[in-house]
mmCIF file of C-alpha atoms and ligand atoms in Angstrom:
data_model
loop_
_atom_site.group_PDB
_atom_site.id
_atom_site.type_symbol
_atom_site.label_atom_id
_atom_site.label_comp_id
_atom_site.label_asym_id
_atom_site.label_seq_id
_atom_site.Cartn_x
_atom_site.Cartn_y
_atom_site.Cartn_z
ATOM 1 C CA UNK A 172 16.832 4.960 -24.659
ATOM 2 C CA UNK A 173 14.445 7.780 -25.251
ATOM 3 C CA UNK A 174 14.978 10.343 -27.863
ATOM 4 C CA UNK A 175 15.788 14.592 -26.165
ATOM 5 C CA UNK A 176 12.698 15.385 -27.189
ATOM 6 C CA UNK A 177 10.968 12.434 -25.236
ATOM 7 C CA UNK A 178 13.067 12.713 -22.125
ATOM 8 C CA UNK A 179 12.335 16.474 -22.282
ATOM 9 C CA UNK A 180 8.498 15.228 -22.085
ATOM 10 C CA UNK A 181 9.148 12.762 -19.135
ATOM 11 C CA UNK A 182 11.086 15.390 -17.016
ATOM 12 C CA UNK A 183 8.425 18.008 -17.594
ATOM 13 C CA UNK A 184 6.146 15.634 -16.130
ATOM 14 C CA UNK A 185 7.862 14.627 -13.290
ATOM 15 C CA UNK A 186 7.863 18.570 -12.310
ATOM 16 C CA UNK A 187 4.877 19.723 -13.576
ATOM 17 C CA UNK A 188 3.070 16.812 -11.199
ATOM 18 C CA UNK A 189 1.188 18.148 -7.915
ATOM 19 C CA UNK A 190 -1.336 16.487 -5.776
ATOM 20 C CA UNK A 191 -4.852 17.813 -6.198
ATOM 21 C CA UNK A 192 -6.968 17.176 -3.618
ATOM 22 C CA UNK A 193 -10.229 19.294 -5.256
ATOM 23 C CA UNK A 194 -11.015 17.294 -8.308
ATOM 24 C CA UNK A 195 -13.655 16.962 -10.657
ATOM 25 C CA UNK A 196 -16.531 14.372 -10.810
ATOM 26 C CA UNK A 197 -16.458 13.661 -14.780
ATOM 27 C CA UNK A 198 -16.624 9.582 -14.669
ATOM 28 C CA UNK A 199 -12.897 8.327 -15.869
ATOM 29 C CA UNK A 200 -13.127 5.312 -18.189
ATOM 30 C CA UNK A 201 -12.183 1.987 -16.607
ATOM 31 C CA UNK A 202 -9.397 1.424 -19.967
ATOM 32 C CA UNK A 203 -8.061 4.535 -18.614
ATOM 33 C CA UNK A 204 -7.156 3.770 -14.956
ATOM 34 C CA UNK A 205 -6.128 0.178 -16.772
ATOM 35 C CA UNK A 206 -3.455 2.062 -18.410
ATOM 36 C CA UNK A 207 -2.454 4.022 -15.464
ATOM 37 C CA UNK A 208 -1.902 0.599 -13.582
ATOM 38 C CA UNK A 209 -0.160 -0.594 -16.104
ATOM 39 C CA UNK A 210 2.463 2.262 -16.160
ATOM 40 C CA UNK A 211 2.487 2.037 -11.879
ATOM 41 C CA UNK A 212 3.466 -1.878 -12.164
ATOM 42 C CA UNK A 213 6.554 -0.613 -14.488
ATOM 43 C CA UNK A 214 8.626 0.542 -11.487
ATOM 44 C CA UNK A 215 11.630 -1.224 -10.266
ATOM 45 C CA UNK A 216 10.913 -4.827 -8.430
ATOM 46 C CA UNK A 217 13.784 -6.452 -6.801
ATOM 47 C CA UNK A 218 13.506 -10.077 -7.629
ATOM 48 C CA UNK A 219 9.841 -9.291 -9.945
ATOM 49 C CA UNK A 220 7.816 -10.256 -6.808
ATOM 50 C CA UNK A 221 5.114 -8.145 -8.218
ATOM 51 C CA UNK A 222 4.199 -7.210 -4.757
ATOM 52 C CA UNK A 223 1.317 -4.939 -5.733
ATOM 53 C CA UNK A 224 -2.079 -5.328 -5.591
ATOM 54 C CA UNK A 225 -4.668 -2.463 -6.486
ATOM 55 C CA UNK A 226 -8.478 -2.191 -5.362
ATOM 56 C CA UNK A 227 -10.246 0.304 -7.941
ATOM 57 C CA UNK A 228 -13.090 2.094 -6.671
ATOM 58 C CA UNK A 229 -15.853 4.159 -8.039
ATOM 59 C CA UNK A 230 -19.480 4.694 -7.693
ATOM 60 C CA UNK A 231 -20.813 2.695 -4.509
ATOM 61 C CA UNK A 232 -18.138 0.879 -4.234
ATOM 62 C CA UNK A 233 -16.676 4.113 -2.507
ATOM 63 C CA UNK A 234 -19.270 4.332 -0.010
ATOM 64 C CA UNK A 235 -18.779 1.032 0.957
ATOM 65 C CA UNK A 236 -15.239 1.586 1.798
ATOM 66 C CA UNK A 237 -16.252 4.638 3.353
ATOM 67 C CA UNK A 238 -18.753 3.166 5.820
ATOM 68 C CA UNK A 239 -16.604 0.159 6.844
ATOM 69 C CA UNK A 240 -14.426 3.564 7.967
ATOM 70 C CA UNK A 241 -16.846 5.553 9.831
ATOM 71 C CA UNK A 242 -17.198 2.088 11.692
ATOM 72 C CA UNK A 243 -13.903 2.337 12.113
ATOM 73 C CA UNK A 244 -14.044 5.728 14.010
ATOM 74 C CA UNK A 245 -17.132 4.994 15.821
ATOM 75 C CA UNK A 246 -15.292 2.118 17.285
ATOM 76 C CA UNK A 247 -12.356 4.352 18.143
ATOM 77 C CA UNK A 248 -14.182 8.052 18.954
ATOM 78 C CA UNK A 249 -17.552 6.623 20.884
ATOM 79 C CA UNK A 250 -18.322 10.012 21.046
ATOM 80 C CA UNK A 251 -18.386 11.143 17.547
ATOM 81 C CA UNK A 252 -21.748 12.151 16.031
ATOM 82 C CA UNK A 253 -23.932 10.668 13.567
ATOM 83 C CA UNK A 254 -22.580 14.458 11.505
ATOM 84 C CA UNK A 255 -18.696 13.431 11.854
ATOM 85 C CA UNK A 256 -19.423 9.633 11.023
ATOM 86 C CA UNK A 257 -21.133 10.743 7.985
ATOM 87 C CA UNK A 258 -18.692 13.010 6.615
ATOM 88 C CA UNK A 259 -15.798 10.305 7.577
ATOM 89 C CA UNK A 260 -18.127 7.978 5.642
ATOM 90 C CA UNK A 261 -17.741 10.191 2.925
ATOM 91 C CA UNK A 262 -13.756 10.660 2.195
ATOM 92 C CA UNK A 263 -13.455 8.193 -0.822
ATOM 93 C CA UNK A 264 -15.801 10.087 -2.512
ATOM 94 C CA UNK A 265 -13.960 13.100 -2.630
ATOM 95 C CA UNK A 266 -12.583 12.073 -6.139
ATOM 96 C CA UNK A 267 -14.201 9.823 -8.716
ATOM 97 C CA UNK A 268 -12.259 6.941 -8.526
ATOM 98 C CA UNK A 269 -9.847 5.798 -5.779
ATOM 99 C CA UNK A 270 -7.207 3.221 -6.690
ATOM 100 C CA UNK A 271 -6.111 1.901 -3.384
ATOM 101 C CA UNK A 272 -2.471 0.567 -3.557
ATOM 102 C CA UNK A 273 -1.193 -2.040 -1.275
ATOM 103 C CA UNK A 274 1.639 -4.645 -1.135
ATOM 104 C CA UNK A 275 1.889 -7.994 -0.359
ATOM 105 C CA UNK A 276 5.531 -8.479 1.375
ATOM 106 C CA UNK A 277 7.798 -11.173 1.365
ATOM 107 C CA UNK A 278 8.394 -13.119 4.295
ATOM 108 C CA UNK A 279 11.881 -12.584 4.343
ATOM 109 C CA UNK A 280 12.312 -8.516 5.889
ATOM 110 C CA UNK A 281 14.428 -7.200 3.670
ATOM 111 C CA UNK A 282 12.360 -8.568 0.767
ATOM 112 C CA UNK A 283 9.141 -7.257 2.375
ATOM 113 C CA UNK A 284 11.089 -4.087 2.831
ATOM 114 C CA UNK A 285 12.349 -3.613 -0.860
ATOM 115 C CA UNK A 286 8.793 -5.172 -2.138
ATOM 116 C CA UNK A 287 7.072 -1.789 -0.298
ATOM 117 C CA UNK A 288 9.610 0.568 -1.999
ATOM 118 C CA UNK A 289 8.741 -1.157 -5.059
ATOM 119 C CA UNK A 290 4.952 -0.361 -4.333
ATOM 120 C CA UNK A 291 5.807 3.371 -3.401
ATOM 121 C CA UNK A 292 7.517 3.531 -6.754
ATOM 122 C CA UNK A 293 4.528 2.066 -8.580
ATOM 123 C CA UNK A 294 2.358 4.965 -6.573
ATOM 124 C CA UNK A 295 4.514 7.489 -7.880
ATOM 125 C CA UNK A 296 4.428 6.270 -11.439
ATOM 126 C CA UNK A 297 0.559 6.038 -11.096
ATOM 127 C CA UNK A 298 0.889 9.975 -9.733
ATOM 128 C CA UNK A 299 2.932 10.613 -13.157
ATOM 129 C CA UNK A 300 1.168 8.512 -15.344
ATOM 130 C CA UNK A 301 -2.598 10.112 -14.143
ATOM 131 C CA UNK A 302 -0.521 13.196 -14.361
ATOM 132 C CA UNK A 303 0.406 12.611 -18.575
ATOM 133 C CA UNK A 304 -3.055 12.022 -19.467
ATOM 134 C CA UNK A 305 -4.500 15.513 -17.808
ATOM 135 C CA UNK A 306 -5.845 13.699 -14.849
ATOM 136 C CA UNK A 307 -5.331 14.828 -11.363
ATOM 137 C CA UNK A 308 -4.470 12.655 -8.402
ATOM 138 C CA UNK A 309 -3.573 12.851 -4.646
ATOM 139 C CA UNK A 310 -1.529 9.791 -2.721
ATOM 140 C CA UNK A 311 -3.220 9.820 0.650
ATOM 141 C CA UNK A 312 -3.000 7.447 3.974
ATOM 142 C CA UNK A 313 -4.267 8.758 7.476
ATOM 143 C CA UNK A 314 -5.910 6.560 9.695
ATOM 144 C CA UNK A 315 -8.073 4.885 7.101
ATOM 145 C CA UNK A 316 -4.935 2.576 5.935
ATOM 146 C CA UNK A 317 -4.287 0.899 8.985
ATOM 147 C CA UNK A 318 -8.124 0.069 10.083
ATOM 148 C CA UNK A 319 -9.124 -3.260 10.669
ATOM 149 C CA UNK A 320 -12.592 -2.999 9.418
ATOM 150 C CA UNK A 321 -10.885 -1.101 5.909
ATOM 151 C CA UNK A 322 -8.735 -3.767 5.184
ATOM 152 C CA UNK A 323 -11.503 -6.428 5.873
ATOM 153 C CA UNK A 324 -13.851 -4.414 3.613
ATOM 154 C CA UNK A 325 -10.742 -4.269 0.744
ATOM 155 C CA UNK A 326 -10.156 -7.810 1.306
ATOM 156 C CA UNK A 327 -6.270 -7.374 2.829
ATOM 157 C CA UNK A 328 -5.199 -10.253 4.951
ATOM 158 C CA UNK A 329 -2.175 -10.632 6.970
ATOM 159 C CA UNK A 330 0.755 -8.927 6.216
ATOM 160 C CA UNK A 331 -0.796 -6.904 3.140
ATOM 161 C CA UNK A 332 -1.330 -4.026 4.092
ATOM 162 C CA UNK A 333 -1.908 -0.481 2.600
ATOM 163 C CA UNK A 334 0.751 2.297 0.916
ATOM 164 C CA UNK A 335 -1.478 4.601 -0.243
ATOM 165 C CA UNK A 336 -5.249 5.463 -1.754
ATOM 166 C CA UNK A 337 -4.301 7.809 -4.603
ATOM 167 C CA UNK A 338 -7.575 9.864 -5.457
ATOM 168 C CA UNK A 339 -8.068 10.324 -8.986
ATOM 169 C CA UNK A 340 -10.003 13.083 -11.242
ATOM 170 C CA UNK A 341 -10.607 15.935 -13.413
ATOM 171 C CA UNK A 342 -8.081 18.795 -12.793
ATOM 172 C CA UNK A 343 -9.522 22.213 -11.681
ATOM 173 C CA UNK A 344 -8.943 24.964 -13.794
ATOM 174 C CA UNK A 345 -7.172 27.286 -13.188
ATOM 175 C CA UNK A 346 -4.634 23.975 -11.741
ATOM 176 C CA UNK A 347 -3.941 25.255 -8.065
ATOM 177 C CA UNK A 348 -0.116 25.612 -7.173
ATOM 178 C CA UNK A 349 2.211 23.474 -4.970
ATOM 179 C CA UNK A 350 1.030 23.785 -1.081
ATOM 180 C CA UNK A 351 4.713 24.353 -0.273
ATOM 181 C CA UNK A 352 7.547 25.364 -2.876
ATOM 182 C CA UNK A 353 10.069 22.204 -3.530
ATOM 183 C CA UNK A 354 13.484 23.470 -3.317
ATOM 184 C CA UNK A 355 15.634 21.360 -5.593
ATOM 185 C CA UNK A 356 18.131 18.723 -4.606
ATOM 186 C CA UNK A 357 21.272 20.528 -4.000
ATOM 187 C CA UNK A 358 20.858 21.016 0.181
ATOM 188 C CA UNK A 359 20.745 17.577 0.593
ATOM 189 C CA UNK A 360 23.394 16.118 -1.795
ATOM 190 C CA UNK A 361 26.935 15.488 -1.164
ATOM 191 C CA UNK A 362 29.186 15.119 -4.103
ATOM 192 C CA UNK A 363 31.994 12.856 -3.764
ATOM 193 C CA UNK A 364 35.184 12.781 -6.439
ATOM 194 C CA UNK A 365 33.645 14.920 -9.477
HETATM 195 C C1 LIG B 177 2.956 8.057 1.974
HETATM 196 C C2 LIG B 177 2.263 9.373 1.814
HETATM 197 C C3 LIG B 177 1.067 9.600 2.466
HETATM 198 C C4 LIG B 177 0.406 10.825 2.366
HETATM 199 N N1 LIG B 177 -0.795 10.994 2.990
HETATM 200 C C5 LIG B 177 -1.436 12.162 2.869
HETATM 201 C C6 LIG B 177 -2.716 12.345 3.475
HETATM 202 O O1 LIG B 177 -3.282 11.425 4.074
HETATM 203 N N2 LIG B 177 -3.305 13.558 3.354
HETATM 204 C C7 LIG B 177 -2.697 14.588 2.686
HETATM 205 O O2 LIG B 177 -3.271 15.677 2.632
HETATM 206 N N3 LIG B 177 -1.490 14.441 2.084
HETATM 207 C C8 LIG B 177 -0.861 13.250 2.150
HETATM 208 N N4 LIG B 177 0.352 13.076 1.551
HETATM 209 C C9 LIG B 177 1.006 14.234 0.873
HETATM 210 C C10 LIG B 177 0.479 14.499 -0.525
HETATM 211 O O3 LIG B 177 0.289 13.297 -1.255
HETATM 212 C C11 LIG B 177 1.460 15.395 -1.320
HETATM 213 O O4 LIG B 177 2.652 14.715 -1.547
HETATM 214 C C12 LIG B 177 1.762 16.694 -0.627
HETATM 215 O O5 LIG B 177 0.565 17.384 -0.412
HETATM 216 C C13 LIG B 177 2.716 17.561 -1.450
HETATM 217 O O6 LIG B 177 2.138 17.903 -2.671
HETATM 218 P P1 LIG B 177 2.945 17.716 -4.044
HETATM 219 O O7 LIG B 177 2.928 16.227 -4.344
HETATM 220 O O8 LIG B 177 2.179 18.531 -5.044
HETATM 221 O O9 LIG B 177 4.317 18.241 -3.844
HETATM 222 C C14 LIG B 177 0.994 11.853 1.598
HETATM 223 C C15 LIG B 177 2.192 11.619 0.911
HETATM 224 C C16 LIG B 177 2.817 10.396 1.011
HETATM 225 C C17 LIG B 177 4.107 10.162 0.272
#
């Protein structure tokens, strides 16, 4: 069990954590996001199915995600621009390095169920782990994480599928607030018998 003084240090983490979506460019070493993945894969796993599987991106590697995307949208929006297909091309570069989280499920559905909570979890540790060594992140989806020509691009086949890219990079300074103030738990909690 962790020491007060330790458990004081994980809680202020936990609340001191906010997405970011305006990061910095400074290059993150590679043993860095290595430990951050190492933290995520800590989170509860019903069974150990270790039903993660991570895609790191940085330089290029970015772009090419990207432009298997904007082929994406062109398919969908014939209309859109060679302007909106280029800045659509452009969304994984927003941060230095995107870590793109998927699972692969079970066959069974509760299994496959649990095994993408388990993946959630391991985003969220990521989010709090990034956050502990003064990096910022941002867990983000949209359209981009259901896209045929994405998944093809990230190598995904049949029932993977996508939970989240988390964007990872330099905080600003001065750290912007929370979009929208978190009220604690009490509205939502029902105490039974204490
Ligand atoms: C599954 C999931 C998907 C999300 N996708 C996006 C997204 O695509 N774009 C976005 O701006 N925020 C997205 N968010 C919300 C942000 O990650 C973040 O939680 C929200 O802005 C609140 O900020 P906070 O984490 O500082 O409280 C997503 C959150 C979750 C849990």
């Amino acid at each position: 069990m962790p020491d007060a003084r330790t458990g004081d240090t994980v809680l202020a983490a936990l609340h001191g954590r906010r997405s970011i979506g305006r990061v910095g460019h400074d290059p993150i070493p590679r043993e860095l996001v290595a430990e951050l993945l190492d933290a995520a894969v800590t989170a509860p796993n019903h069974h150990a199915t270790g039903p993660w599987r991570f895609v790191v991106l940085t330089g290029a590697a970015r772009g090419e995600v990207g432009a298997a995307h904007a082929r994406a949208v062109a398919r969908a929006r014939p209309d859109a621009g060679p302007e909106a297909l280029a800045k659509e091309a452009a969304r994984l570069e927003r941060a230095p390095v995107v870590v793109v989280c998927a699972v692969s499920p079970g066959e069974d559905p509760v299994e496959a169920r649990e095994d993408r909570d388990a993946v959630a979890a391991a985003v969220q540790n990521l989010l709090v782990a990034a956050h502990a060594r003064g990096l910022a992140g941002m867990w983000r989806t949209g359209a981009m994480a259901d896209e045929p020509e994405v998944r093809e691009a990230l190598g995904f086949r049949g029932r993977e599928a996508i939970v989240g890219f988390v964007y990872l990079g330099t905080p600003p300074d001065p750290v912007p607030g929370r979009d929208r103030p978190r009220p604690g738990a009490e509205a939502v909690t029902e105490w039974r018998g204490w």
